[in-house]
Amino acid sequence: MGKSDSIPAPAVRRLSLYLRQLEAFQVRSVRTVSSKQLGEALSLSDAQVRKDLAYFGQFGLPGVGYRVPDLIQRVRGILGTDKMSNALLVGVGNLGRALIAFRGFAKRGFRIAAAFDKDASKIGLEISGPTMLRVQPLKDMATAAKAESARLGVLAVPAESAQAVADQMIAAGILGLLNFAPVRLQVRSHVAVSSVDLAVHLEQLSFQLSDHANPACD
Amino acid sequence: MGKSDSIPAPAVRRLSLYLRQLEAFQVRSVRTVSSKQLGEALSLSDAQVRKDLAYFGQFGLPGVGYRVPDLIQRVRGILGTDKMSNALLVGVGNLGRALIAFRGFAKRGFRIAAAFDKDASKIGLEISGPTMLRVQPLKDMATAAKAESARLGVLAVPAESAQAVADQMIAAGILGLLNFAPVRLQVRSHVAVSSVDLAVHLEQLSFQLSDHANPACD
DNA sequence: GCTTGTGAAGTAATTCACAGCC
DNA sequence: GGCTGTGAATTACTTCACAAGC
């Protein structure tokens, strides 16, 4: 059971997709699923699915496949989403409010536990979502992080202040940052960062639509 | 000039990052940059930067580096963002409204040209952003796509309706989809899809915080 | 019969290292 | 001196193919 031999990042990314697909199978009362079925639903090869899952342990039954409820539980355990995780959110603009209101986090094991903003005029504002939040000043982050045992942070602030706010969140004890600002955050190696850059996504699409890609398909 | 020999996807992804960093250099009035400088700002190796750029052409001057304004223009041309692209948006919930209000698209060459919703009670609503938009019914998409020459679509609808709405957008002539719903969209091969799944990002962070990753760092 | 888990083979991406140029 | 562009070497990832198990 000592196999922490650095799992490929793409395999970890796909693990989330497997979990989602498994949950979809469970809703349809599917009891067991083969790597082939799981792969087809996600446009991946069966071998890919098996190899990915094997990085994390032996979950399948030869001749049968994977038991859906069991595998869901195992994958949640691996991702650390079997227990609810609390996150702090900074930046109560349009995006921040949309994230607070987003219902999808709860069923995946995440909860926005507190909201912060730099702008004094926003302090005290109440934002409704799965739970009602009152906007707090940045200086209260450390206290809130401790009170809520929050290890995750969501950065929904403009690019200019992103690095400074990230530093403050890390100082408050945050260990993983979901960053929506279009900058590369500089953080010490024990802090994890995942960035969502909307403009980059659109640029990728724009490129694929241009002639340079697509020399010849199907 | 015949080198459309299928460029690696990671190289295309990074091209967007280079562009952003180049723009940051330009703001600081930097005239030329080396692959080393560009790489350091993005935590990439100099060789990576050179090889990526070389997939698209020869932009650099040996002994000097890359001329910032020139390279910006070239990269925008490659990404197809030198001209403004119009996009249709479907789903005027919290996220959809946040996207409409988002100022960051315009300076990267994108514009949300029209907004749609399935919900009859939202039709006619005015949403303010860079430009004011009036929410339209889905059936008007084809007309709007033609009127605005929109090739891109933004899907900010619940998972349940994502596939159906995607089909309608494609029927309306949309060729590239930015999808925020947590489902894998099934589309014909001439349509490009880029998905943003917020829960997946948080799960990645959660995993990195758990013991399984991080067996030993610096 | 069918399916997993896995070493081996094959493919893709990154890094190295250096010739050629400023 | 410094820097690019690029083949060669390396590393990472994916697919193949099959022994072992149900």
CSV table of C-alpha atoms (C1' of nucleotides) in Angstrom, one decimal:
chain,number,residue,atom,x,y,z
A,1,MET,CA,0.0,0.0,0.0
A,2,GLY,CA,2.9,2.4,-0.6
A,3,LYS,CA,2.3,3.8,-4.0
A,4,SER,CA,2.4,7.5,-3.8
A,5,ASP,CA,4.6,7.4,-6.9
A,6,SER,CA,3.4,10.7,-8.3
A,7,ILE,CA,0.3,10.2,-10.2
A,8,PRO,CA,0.0,11.9,-13.6
A,9,ALA,CA,-1.9,15.1,-13.5
A,10,PRO,CA,-4.2,14.2,-16.4
A,11,ALA,CA,-5.3,11.1,-14.4
A,12,VAL,CA,-6.2,13.2,-11.4
A,13,ARG,CA,-8.2,15.5,-13.7
A,14,ARG,CA,-10.1,12.7,-15.1
A,15,LEU,CA,-10.8,11.2,-11.7
A,16,SER,CA,-13.3,14.1,-11.2
A,17,LEU,CA,-15.0,13.2,-14.5
A,18,TYR,CA,-15.3,9.6,-13.5
A,19,LEU,CA,-16.9,10.6,-10.3
A,20,ARG,CA,-19.4,12.7,-12.0
A,21,GLN,CA,-20.2,10.0,-14.5
A,22,LEU,CA,-20.5,7.4,-11.8
A,23,GLU,CA,-23.0,9.6,-10.0
A,24,ALA,CA,-25.0,9.9,-13.2
A,25,PHE,CA,-25.0,6.0,-13.4
A,26,GLN,CA,-26.1,5.8,-9.8
A,27,VAL,CA,-29.1,8.1,-10.4
A,28,ARG,CA,-30.1,5.7,-13.2
A,29,SER,CA,-29.8,2.8,-10.6
A,30,VAL,CA,-26.9,1.2,-12.5
A,31,ARG,CA,-25.2,-1.2,-10.1
A,32,THR,CA,-22.0,-2.0,-11.9
A,33,VAL,CA,-20.2,-0.4,-14.7
A,34,SER,CA,-17.3,-1.6,-16.9
A,35,SER,CA,-14.3,0.5,-17.9
A,36,LYS,CA,-15.7,0.4,-21.4
A,37,GLN,CA,-19.1,1.9,-20.4
A,38,LEU,CA,-17.4,4.5,-18.3
A,39,GLY,CA,-15.0,5.4,-21.1
A,40,GLU,CA,-17.7,5.6,-23.7
A,41,ALA,CA,-19.7,8.1,-21.7
A,42,LEU,CA,-16.7,10.3,-21.4
A,43,SER,CA,-15.1,9.7,-24.8
A,44,LEU,CA,-12.1,7.9,-23.3
A,45,SER,CA,-10.7,4.4,-24.0
A,46,ASP,CA,-11.4,1.6,-21.7
A,47,ALA,CA,-7.7,1.1,-21.1
A,48,GLN,CA,-7.4,4.8,-20.1
A,49,VAL,CA,-10.1,4.3,-17.5
A,50,ARG,CA,-8.6,1.2,-16.0
A,51,LYS,CA,-5.1,2.6,-15.9
A,52,ASP,CA,-6.3,5.8,-14.3
A,53,LEU,CA,-8.3,4.1,-11.6
A,54,ALA,CA,-5.4,1.6,-11.0
A,55,TYR,CA,-3.2,4.5,-10.0
A,56,PHE,CA,-5.3,4.9,-6.9
A,57,GLY,CA,-6.0,1.3,-6.0
A,58,GLN,CA,-7.7,-1.9,-7.1
A,59,PHE,CA,-11.4,-1.2,-7.3
A,60,GLY,CA,-12.7,-3.5,-9.9
A,61,LEU,CA,-13.9,-7.1,-10.1
A,62,PRO,CA,-12.6,-9.0,-13.1
A,63,GLY,CA,-15.5,-10.2,-15.3
A,64,VAL,CA,-17.9,-7.9,-13.6
A,65,GLY,CA,-16.6,-4.3,-13.6
A,66,TYR,CA,-16.8,-1.7,-10.9
A,67,ARG,CA,-19.5,-1.5,-8.3
A,68,VAL,CA,-20.9,2.0,-8.7
A,69,PRO,CA,-21.7,2.9,-5.1
A,70,ASP,CA,-18.4,1.5,-3.9
A,71,LEU,CA,-16.3,3.2,-6.5
A,72,ILE,CA,-18.1,6.6,-5.9
A,73,GLN,CA,-17.2,6.3,-2.2
A,74,ARG,CA,-13.6,5.4,-2.9
A,75,VAL,CA,-13.1,8.2,-5.4
A,76,ARG,CA,-14.7,10.7,-3.1
A,77,GLY,CA,-12.3,9.6,-0.4
A,78,ILE,CA,-9.3,10.0,-2.8
A,79,LEU,CA,-10.4,13.5,-3.8
A,80,GLY,CA,-11.1,14.4,-0.2
A,81,THR,CA,-14.7,15.3,-1.0
A,82,ASP,CA,-16.3,12.7,1.2
A,83,LYS,CA,-16.3,15.3,3.9
A,84,MET,CA,-17.6,18.9,3.3
A,85,SER,CA,-14.9,21.4,2.7
A,86,ASN,CA,-15.3,25.0,3.6
A,87,ALA,CA,-14.0,27.8,1.4
A,88,LEU,CA,-13.5,31.5,1.8
A,89,LEU,CA,-14.4,33.8,-1.1
A,90,VAL,CA,-13.0,37.2,-1.8
A,91,GLY,CA,-14.5,39.6,-4.2
A,92,VAL,CA,-18.2,40.1,-4.1
A,93,GLY,CA,-18.7,41.5,-7.6
A,94,ASN,CA,-20.9,39.9,-10.2
A,95,LEU,CA,-18.8,36.8,-10.4
A,96,GLY,CA,-18.4,36.4,-6.7
A,97,ARG,CA,-22.1,36.7,-6.1
A,98,ALA,CA,-22.8,34.2,-8.8
A,99,LEU,CA,-20.4,31.8,-7.2
A,100,ILE,CA,-22.0,32.3,-3.8
A,101,ALA,CA,-25.4,31.6,-5.3
A,102,PHE,CA,-24.2,28.5,-7.2
A,103,ARG,CA,-26.0,25.5,-5.9
A,104,GLY,CA,-23.7,23.0,-7.6
A,105,PHE,CA,-20.9,23.2,-5.0
A,106,ALA,CA,-22.8,21.6,-2.1
A,107,LYS,CA,-23.5,18.3,-3.8
A,108,ARG,CA,-19.8,18.0,-4.6
A,109,GLY,CA,-18.7,18.6,-1.1
A,110,PHE,CA,-17.9,22.3,-1.1
A,111,ARG,CA,-19.4,25.2,0.8
A,112,ILE,CA,-18.6,28.9,0.6
A,113,ALA,CA,-18.4,29.6,4.3
A,114,ALA,CA,-17.6,33.3,4.3
A,115,ALA,CA,-17.3,36.2,1.8
A,116,PHE,CA,-14.9,39.1,1.9
A,117,ASP,CA,-14.4,42.3,0.0
A,118,LYS,CA,-11.8,45.1,0.0
A,119,ASP,CA,-14.5,47.7,-0.8
A,120,ALA,CA,-15.6,49.2,2.5
A,121,SER,CA,-19.1,50.0,1.0
A,122,LYS,CA,-19.7,46.3,0.5
A,123,ILE,CA,-19.0,45.3,4.1
A,124,GLY,CA,-22.1,44.1,5.9
A,125,LEU,CA,-24.0,43.4,2.7
A,126,GLU,CA,-26.0,40.2,2.8
A,127,ILE,CA,-25.6,37.8,-0.1
A,128,SER,CA,-28.0,34.9,-0.4
A,129,GLY,CA,-27.0,31.5,-1.6
A,130,PRO,CA,-27.3,28.0,-0.2
A,131,THR,CA,-26.6,29.9,3.1
A,132,MET,CA,-26.9,33.6,3.7
A,133,LEU,CA,-23.5,35.3,4.0
A,134,ARG,CA,-22.5,38.7,5.3
A,135,VAL,CA,-19.6,40.4,3.5
A,136,GLN,CA,-16.7,40.9,5.8
A,137,PRO,CA,-13.5,42.9,5.6
A,138,LEU,CA,-10.3,41.2,4.5
A,139,LYS,CA,-8.7,41.5,7.9
A,140,ASP,CA,-11.2,39.1,9.3
A,141,MET,CA,-10.0,36.3,7.0
A,142,ALA,CA,-7.7,34.6,9.4
A,143,THR,CA,-10.3,34.4,12.1
A,144,ALA,CA,-12.9,33.1,9.7
A,145,ALA,CA,-10.5,30.5,8.2
A,146,LYS,CA,-9.9,29.2,11.7
A,147,ALA,CA,-13.6,29.3,12.8
A,148,GLU,CA,-14.7,27.5,9.6
A,149,SER,CA,-11.6,25.2,9.2
A,150,ALA,CA,-11.4,26.6,5.7
A,151,ARG,CA,-8.5,25.4,3.7
A,152,LEU,CA,-9.8,26.5,0.3
A,153,GLY,CA,-10.1,30.0,-1.1
A,154,VAL,CA,-11.9,31.4,-4.1
A,155,LEU,CA,-10.4,34.5,-5.7
A,156,ALA,CA,-13.0,36.6,-7.6
A,157,VAL,CA,-11.2,39.9,-7.6
A,158,PRO,CA,-9.7,42.0,-10.4
A,159,ALA,CA,-6.3,41.1,-11.8
A,160,GLU,CA,-4.6,44.1,-10.1
A,161,SER,CA,-5.3,43.0,-6.6
A,162,ALA,CA,-5.2,39.2,-7.1
A,163,GLN,CA,-1.7,38.6,-6.0
A,164,ALA,CA,-2.0,40.8,-2.9
A,165,VAL,CA,-5.3,39.2,-1.8
A,166,ALA,CA,-3.8,35.7,-2.5
A,167,ASP,CA,-0.9,36.5,-0.2
A,168,GLN,CA,-3.4,37.6,2.5
A,169,MET,CA,-5.4,34.4,2.1
A,170,ILE,CA,-2.4,32.3,2.4
A,171,ALA,CA,-1.3,34.2,5.5
A,172,ALA,CA,-4.8,33.4,6.8
A,173,GLY,CA,-4.0,29.7,6.4
A,174,ILE,CA,-5.6,29.0,3.0
A,175,LEU,CA,-3.8,26.1,1.2
A,176,GLY,CA,-5.7,25.9,-2.1
A,177,LEU,CA,-6.8,28.7,-4.3
A,178,LEU,CA,-9.3,28.8,-7.1
A,179,ASN,CA,-8.3,31.8,-9.1
A,180,PHE,CA,-10.5,33.6,-11.5
A,181,ALA,CA,-8.2,36.6,-12.1
A,182,PRO,CA,-6.2,36.5,-15.3
A,183,VAL,CA,-2.8,36.4,-13.7
A,184,ARG,CA,-0.3,33.7,-12.8
A,185,LEU,CA,-0.2,33.7,-9.0
A,186,GLN,CA,3.2,33.3,-7.3
A,187,VAL,CA,2.8,31.1,-4.3
A,188,ARG,CA,5.0,28.9,-2.2
A,189,SER,CA,5.1,25.3,-3.2
A,190,HIS,CA,2.8,24.0,-0.4
A,191,VAL,CA,-0.1,26.1,-1.8
A,192,ALA,CA,-2.1,24.7,-4.6
A,193,VAL,CA,-3.5,27.0,-7.3
A,194,SER,CA,-6.1,26.2,-10.0
A,195,SER,CA,-7.0,29.0,-12.4
A,196,VAL,CA,-10.0,29.6,-14.4
A,197,ASP,CA,-9.4,32.1,-17.2
A,198,LEU,CA,-12.5,32.7,-19.3
A,199,ALA,CA,-10.8,34.7,-22.0
A,200,VAL,CA,-8.2,32.0,-22.5
A,201,HIS,CA,-11.0,29.5,-23.0
A,202,LEU,CA,-12.6,31.7,-25.7
A,203,GLU,CA,-9.3,32.2,-27.3
A,204,GLN,CA,-8.8,28.4,-27.6
A,205,LEU,CA,-12.2,28.2,-29.3
A,206,SER,CA,-11.3,31.1,-31.6
A,207,PHE,CA,-8.1,29.3,-32.6
A,208,GLN,CA,-9.9,26.1,-33.3
A,209,LEU,CA,-12.4,27.9,-35.5
A,210,SER,CA,-9.6,29.4,-37.5
A,211,ASP,CA,-7.9,27.7,-40.4
A,212,HIS,CA,-4.6,26.9,-38.6
A,213,ALA,CA,-6.2,24.1,-36.7
A,214,ASN,CA,-8.5,21.7,-38.7
A,215,PRO,CA,-6.3,21.0,-41.7
A,216,ALA,CA,-8.5,17.9,-42.3
A,217,CYS,CA,-11.0,16.1,-40.1
A,218,ASP,CA,-13.3,13.1,-40.5
B,1,MET,CA,4.2,28.6,-45.3
B,2,GLY,CA,2.7,25.2,-45.3
B,3,LYS,CA,3.1,23.9,-41.7
B,4,SER,CA,-0.4,23.1,-40.5
B,5,ASP,CA,1.1,19.9,-39.1
B,6,SER,CA,-1.3,19.6,-36.1
B,7,ILE,CA,0.1,21.7,-33.3
B,8,PRO,CA,0.1,20.2,-29.8
B,9,ALA,CA,-2.9,21.3,-27.8
B,10,PRO,CA,-0.8,22.3,-24.8
B,11,ALA,CA,1.1,24.7,-27.1
B,12,VAL,CA,-2.1,26.4,-28.2
B,13,ARG,CA,-3.2,26.7,-24.6
B,14,ARG,CA,0.0,28.4,-23.6
B,15,LEU,CA,-0.2,30.7,-26.6
B,16,SER,CA,-3.0,32.6,-24.8
B,17,LEU,CA,-0.8,32.9,-21.7
B,18,TYR,CA,2.1,34.3,-23.8
B,19,LEU,CA,-0.3,36.9,-25.2
B,20,ARG,CA,-1.4,37.9,-21.8
B,21,GLN,CA,2.1,38.2,-20.5
B,22,LEU,CA,3.2,40.1,-23.6
B,23,GLU,CA,0.5,42.6,-23.0
B,24,ALA,CA,1.6,43.0,-19.5
B,25,PHE,CA,5.1,43.7,-20.7
B,26,GLN,CA,3.8,46.2,-23.2
B,27,VAL,CA,2.0,48.1,-20.5
B,28,ARG,CA,5.3,48.4,-18.8
B,29,SER,CA,6.8,49.7,-22.1
B,30,VAL,CA,9.1,46.7,-22.5
B,31,ARG,CA,10.1,46.7,-26.2
B,32,THR,CA,11.7,43.2,-26.5
B,33,VAL,CA,11.6,40.1,-24.4
B,34,SER,CA,13.6,36.9,-24.5
B,35,SER,CA,12.1,33.4,-24.2
B,36,LYS,CA,13.8,33.3,-20.8
B,37,GLN,CA,12.0,36.4,-19.5
B,38,LEU,CA,8.6,35.3,-20.9
B,39,GLY,CA,9.1,31.8,-19.5
B,40,GLU,CA,10.0,33.0,-16.0
B,41,ALA,CA,6.9,35.2,-15.8
B,42,LEU,CA,4.8,32.2,-16.5
B,43,SER,CA,6.9,29.5,-14.8
B,44,LEU,CA,7.9,27.8,-18.0
B,45,SER,CA,11.3,26.9,-19.4
B,46,ASP,CA,12.8,29.1,-22.1
B,47,ALA,CA,13.0,26.2,-24.4
B,48,GLN,CA,9.3,25.6,-24.0
B,49,VAL,CA,8.5,29.1,-25.0
B,50,ARG,CA,10.7,29.0,-28.1
B,51,LYS,CA,9.4,25.7,-29.2
B,52,ASP,CA,5.8,26.8,-28.7
B,53,LEU,CA,6.2,30.0,-30.7
B,54,ALA,CA,8.1,28.2,-33.4
B,55,TYR,CA,5.1,26.0,-34.1
B,56,PHE,CA,3.4,29.1,-35.4
B,57,GLY,CA,6.3,30.8,-37.3
B,58,GLN,CA,9.6,32.5,-36.8
B,59,PHE,CA,9.0,35.6,-34.7
B,60,GLY,CA,12.2,36.1,-32.9
B,61,LEU,CA,15.5,37.9,-33.6
B,62,PRO,CA,18.6,35.9,-32.5
B,63,GLY,CA,20.6,37.8,-30.0
B,64,VAL,CA,17.7,40.1,-29.3
B,65,GLY,CA,14.6,38.2,-28.4
B,66,TYR,CA,11.0,39.0,-29.5
B,67,ARG,CA,9.7,42.4,-30.3
B,68,VAL,CA,6.8,42.8,-28.0
B,69,PRO,CA,4.3,44.8,-30.1
B,70,ASP,CA,5.0,42.7,-33.2
B,71,LEU,CA,4.6,39.4,-31.4
B,72,ILE,CA,1.4,40.5,-29.8
B,73,GLN,CA,0.0,41.3,-33.2
B,74,ARG,CA,1.1,38.0,-34.6
B,75,VAL,CA,-0.3,36.0,-31.7
B,76,ARG,CA,-3.6,37.8,-31.9
B,77,GLY,CA,-3.7,37.0,-35.6
B,78,ILE,CA,-3.1,33.3,-34.9
B,79,LEU,CA,-5.7,33.1,-32.2
B,80,GLY,CA,-8.1,35.1,-34.4
B,81,THR,CA,-8.6,37.7,-31.8
B,82,ASP,CA,-7.3,40.6,-33.8
B,83,LYS,CA,-10.9,41.2,-34.9
B,84,MET,CA,-13.8,41.3,-32.5
B,85,SER,CA,-15.7,38.1,-32.2
B,86,ASN,CA,-19.4,38.1,-31.3
B,87,ALA,CA,-20.8,35.4,-29.0
B,88,LEU,CA,-24.4,34.4,-28.1
B,89,LEU,CA,-25.0,33.6,-24.4
B,90,VAL,CA,-27.8,31.3,-23.2
B,91,GLY,CA,-28.9,31.2,-19.6
B,92,VAL,CA,-29.4,34.5,-17.8
B,93,GLY,CA,-29.1,33.1,-14.2
B,94,ASN,CA,-26.5,34.4,-11.8
B,95,LEU,CA,-23.6,33.1,-13.8
B,96,GLY,CA,-24.9,34.3,-17.1
B,97,ARG,CA,-25.5,37.8,-15.8
B,98,ALA,CA,-22.0,37.8,-14.3
B,99,LEU,CA,-20.6,36.9,-17.7
B,100,ILE,CA,-22.6,39.6,-19.5
B,101,ALA,CA,-21.3,42.2,-17.0
B,102,PHE,CA,-17.7,40.9,-17.3
B,103,ARG,CA,-15.5,43.7,-18.7
B,104,GLY,CA,-12.6,41.4,-19.4
B,105,PHE,CA,-13.9,40.0,-22.6
B,106,ALA,CA,-13.8,43.2,-24.7
B,107,LYS,CA,-10.1,43.8,-24.4
B,108,ARG,CA,-9.4,40.3,-25.5
B,109,GLY,CA,-11.5,40.6,-28.6
B,110,PHE,CA,-14.8,39.1,-27.5
B,111,ARG,CA,-18.3,40.5,-27.1
B,112,ILE,CA,-21.5,39.0,-25.8
B,113,ALA,CA,-23.8,40.2,-28.6
B,114,ALA,CA,-27.1,38.7,-27.5
B,115,ALA,CA,-28.5,36.9,-24.5
B,116,PHE,CA,-31.2,34.1,-24.4
B,117,ASP,CA,-33.2,32.2,-21.9
B,118,LYS,CA,-35.6,29.4,-21.9
B,119,ASP,CA,-37.6,30.9,-19.1
B,120,ALA,CA,-40.5,32.9,-20.6
B,121,SER,CA,-40.5,35.2,-17.5
B,122,LYS,CA,-37.0,36.4,-18.3
B,123,ILE,CA,-37.7,37.4,-21.9
B,124,GLY,CA,-37.4,41.1,-22.4
B,125,LEU,CA,-35.4,41.7,-19.3
B,126,GLU,CA,-32.6,44.2,-19.7
B,127,ILE,CA,-29.1,43.2,-18.5
B,128,SER,CA,-26.4,45.8,-18.3
B,129,GLY,CA,-22.9,45.1,-19.2
B,130,PRO,CA,-20.4,46.6,-21.6
B,131,THR,CA,-23.5,46.9,-23.8
B,132,MET,CA,-27.1,46.6,-22.7
B,133,LEU,CA,-28.7,43.4,-23.7
B,134,ARG,CA,-32.4,42.4,-23.9
B,135,VAL,CA,-33.1,38.8,-23.1
B,136,GLN,CA,-34.5,36.9,-26.1
B,137,PRO,CA,-36.3,33.6,-26.5
B,138,LEU,CA,-34.2,30.6,-27.8
B,139,LYS,CA,-36.0,30.5,-31.1
B,140,ASP,CA,-34.5,33.8,-32.1
B,141,MET,CA,-30.9,32.5,-31.9
B,142,ALA,CA,-30.5,31.7,-35.5
B,143,THR,CA,-31.6,35.2,-36.5
B,144,ALA,CA,-29.3,36.8,-34.0
B,145,ALA,CA,-26.4,34.6,-34.9
B,146,LYS,CA,-26.7,35.7,-38.5
B,147,ALA,CA,-27.3,39.4,-37.7
B,148,GLU,CA,-24.3,39.5,-35.4
B,149,SER,CA,-22.1,37.1,-37.4
B,150,ALA,CA,-21.7,35.2,-34.1
B,151,ARG,CA,-19.7,31.9,-34.3
B,152,LEU,CA,-19.2,31.5,-30.5
B,153,GLY,CA,-21.7,30.5,-27.9
B,154,VAL,CA,-21.6,30.6,-24.1
B,155,LEU,CA,-23.7,28.0,-22.3
B,156,ALA,CA,-24.6,29.1,-18.8
B,157,VAL,CA,-27.6,26.8,-18.3
B,158,PRO,CA,-28.2,23.9,-15.9
B,159,ALA,CA,-26.8,20.5,-16.7
B,160,GLU,CA,-30.2,19.0,-17.6
B,161,SER,CA,-30.8,21.4,-20.5
B,162,ALA,CA,-27.2,21.9,-21.6
B,163,GLN,CA,-27.2,19.3,-24.4
B,164,ALA,CA,-30.5,20.4,-25.8
B,165,VAL,CA,-29.5,24.0,-25.8
B,166,ALA,CA,-26.1,23.2,-27.3
B,167,ASP,CA,-27.9,21.4,-30.2
B,168,GLN,CA,-30.1,24.5,-30.8
B,169,MET,CA,-27.1,26.8,-30.8
B,170,ILE,CA,-25.3,24.6,-33.3
B,171,ALA,CA,-28.4,24.5,-35.4
B,172,ALA,CA,-28.3,28.3,-35.3
B,173,GLY,CA,-24.8,28.2,-36.8
B,174,ILE,CA,-22.6,28.4,-33.7
B,175,LEU,CA,-19.3,26.7,-34.2
B,176,GLY,CA,-17.6,27.1,-30.8
B,177,LEU,CA,-19.1,26.5,-27.4
B,178,LEU,CA,-17.9,27.6,-24.0
B,179,ASN,CA,-19.8,25.3,-21.7
B,180,PHE,CA,-20.3,25.9,-18.0
B,181,ALA,CA,-22.6,23.0,-17.4
B,182,PRO,CA,-21.0,19.9,-15.8
B,183,VAL,CA,-21.7,17.6,-18.6
B,184,ARG,CA,-19.7,16.3,-21.6
B,185,LEU,CA,-21.5,17.7,-24.6
B,186,GLN,CA,-21.8,15.5,-27.7
B,187,VAL,CA,-21.2,17.5,-30.8
B,188,ARG,CA,-20.2,16.8,-34.4
B,189,SER,CA,-16.5,17.2,-35.1
B,190,HIS,CA,-16.7,20.5,-36.8
B,191,VAL,CA,-17.9,22.1,-33.5
B,192,ALA,CA,-15.3,23.1,-30.9
B,193,VAL,CA,-16.2,22.8,-27.2
B,194,SER,CA,-14.3,24.2,-24.2
B,195,SER,CA,-15.7,23.4,-20.8
B,196,VAL,CA,-15.3,25.1,-17.5
B,197,ASP,CA,-16.3,23.0,-14.6
B,198,LEU,CA,-16.0,24.8,-11.3
B,199,ALA,CA,-16.5,21.7,-9.1
B,200,VAL,CA,-13.8,19.8,-10.9
B,201,HIS,CA,-11.4,22.6,-10.2
B,202,LEU,CA,-12.2,22.5,-6.5
B,203,GLU,CA,-11.8,18.8,-6.5
B,204,GLN,CA,-8.4,19.1,-8.0
B,205,LEU,CA,-7.4,21.4,-5.2
B,206,SER,CA,-8.9,19.2,-2.6
B,207,PHE,CA,-6.9,16.3,-4.0
B,208,GLN,CA,-3.7,18.2,-4.0
B,209,LEU,CA,-4.3,19.2,-0.3
B,210,SER,CA,-4.7,15.6,0.6
B,211,ASP,CA,-1.8,13.3,1.4
B,212,HIS,CA,-2.0,11.3,-1.8
B,213,ALA,CA,-0.3,14.0,-3.8
B,214,ASN,CA,2.7,15.8,-2.1
B,215,PRO,CA,4.7,12.8,-1.0
B,216,ALA,CA,7.7,15.1,-0.7
B,217,CYS,CA,8.5,18.5,-2.1
B,218,ASP,CA,11.5,20.8,-1.9
C,1,DG,C1',-18.2,-16.0,-21.7
C,2,DC,C1',-16.5,-11.2,-20.1
C,3,DT,C1',-13.5,-7.9,-17.4
C,4,DT,C1',-9.8,-6.1,-14.6
C,5,DG,C1',-4.9,-4.8,-13.8
C,6,DT,C1',-0.5,-4.3,-15.8
C,7,DG,C1',4.0,-4.8,-18.2
C,8,DA,C1',5.4,-3.7,-22.9
C,9,DA,C1',5.0,-0.9,-26.9
C,10,DG,C1',4.0,3.1,-28.9
C,11,DT,C1',3.0,8.1,-29.2
C,12,DA,C1',3.2,12.8,-27.5
C,13,DA,C1',5.3,16.5,-25.1
C,14,DT,C1',9.2,18.5,-22.9
C,15,DT,C1',14.0,19.5,-22.2
C,16,DC,C1',18.6,19.5,-23.8
C,17,DA,C1',22.2,21.3,-26.4
C,18,DC,C1',24.2,23.5,-30.0
C,19,DA,C1',24.7,25.6,-34.8
C,20,DG,C1',23.7,30.0,-36.7
C,21,DC,C1',22.8,34.8,-36.2
C,22,DC,C1',22.7,39.5,-34.1
D,1,DG,C1',28.6,38.8,-25.3
D,2,DG,C1',23.4,37.0,-25.9
D,3,DC,C1',19.5,34.9,-28.2
D,4,DT,C1',16.7,32.1,-31.5
D,5,DG,C1',15.2,27.8,-33.8
D,6,DT,C1',15.6,23.0,-34.0
D,7,DG,C1',17.1,18.1,-34.3
D,8,DA,C1',18.2,14.7,-30.6
D,9,DA,C1',17.4,12.8,-26.1
D,10,DT,C1',14.5,12.4,-22.5
D,11,DT,C1',10.4,12.1,-20.0
D,12,DA,C1',5.4,11.6,-19.7
D,13,DC,C1',1.4,9.8,-21.2
D,14,DT,C1',-1.6,6.6,-23.8
D,15,DT,C1',-2.7,2.4,-26.0
D,16,DC,C1',-1.9,-2.4,-26.7
D,17,DA,C1',-2.4,-7.0,-25.5
D,18,DC,C1',-2.7,-10.6,-22.4
D,19,DA,C1',-2.4,-13.3,-18.0
D,20,DA,C1',-5.4,-14.0,-14.1
D,21,DG,C1',-9.9,-13.8,-12.0
D,22,DC,C1',-15.0,-14.0,-12.0
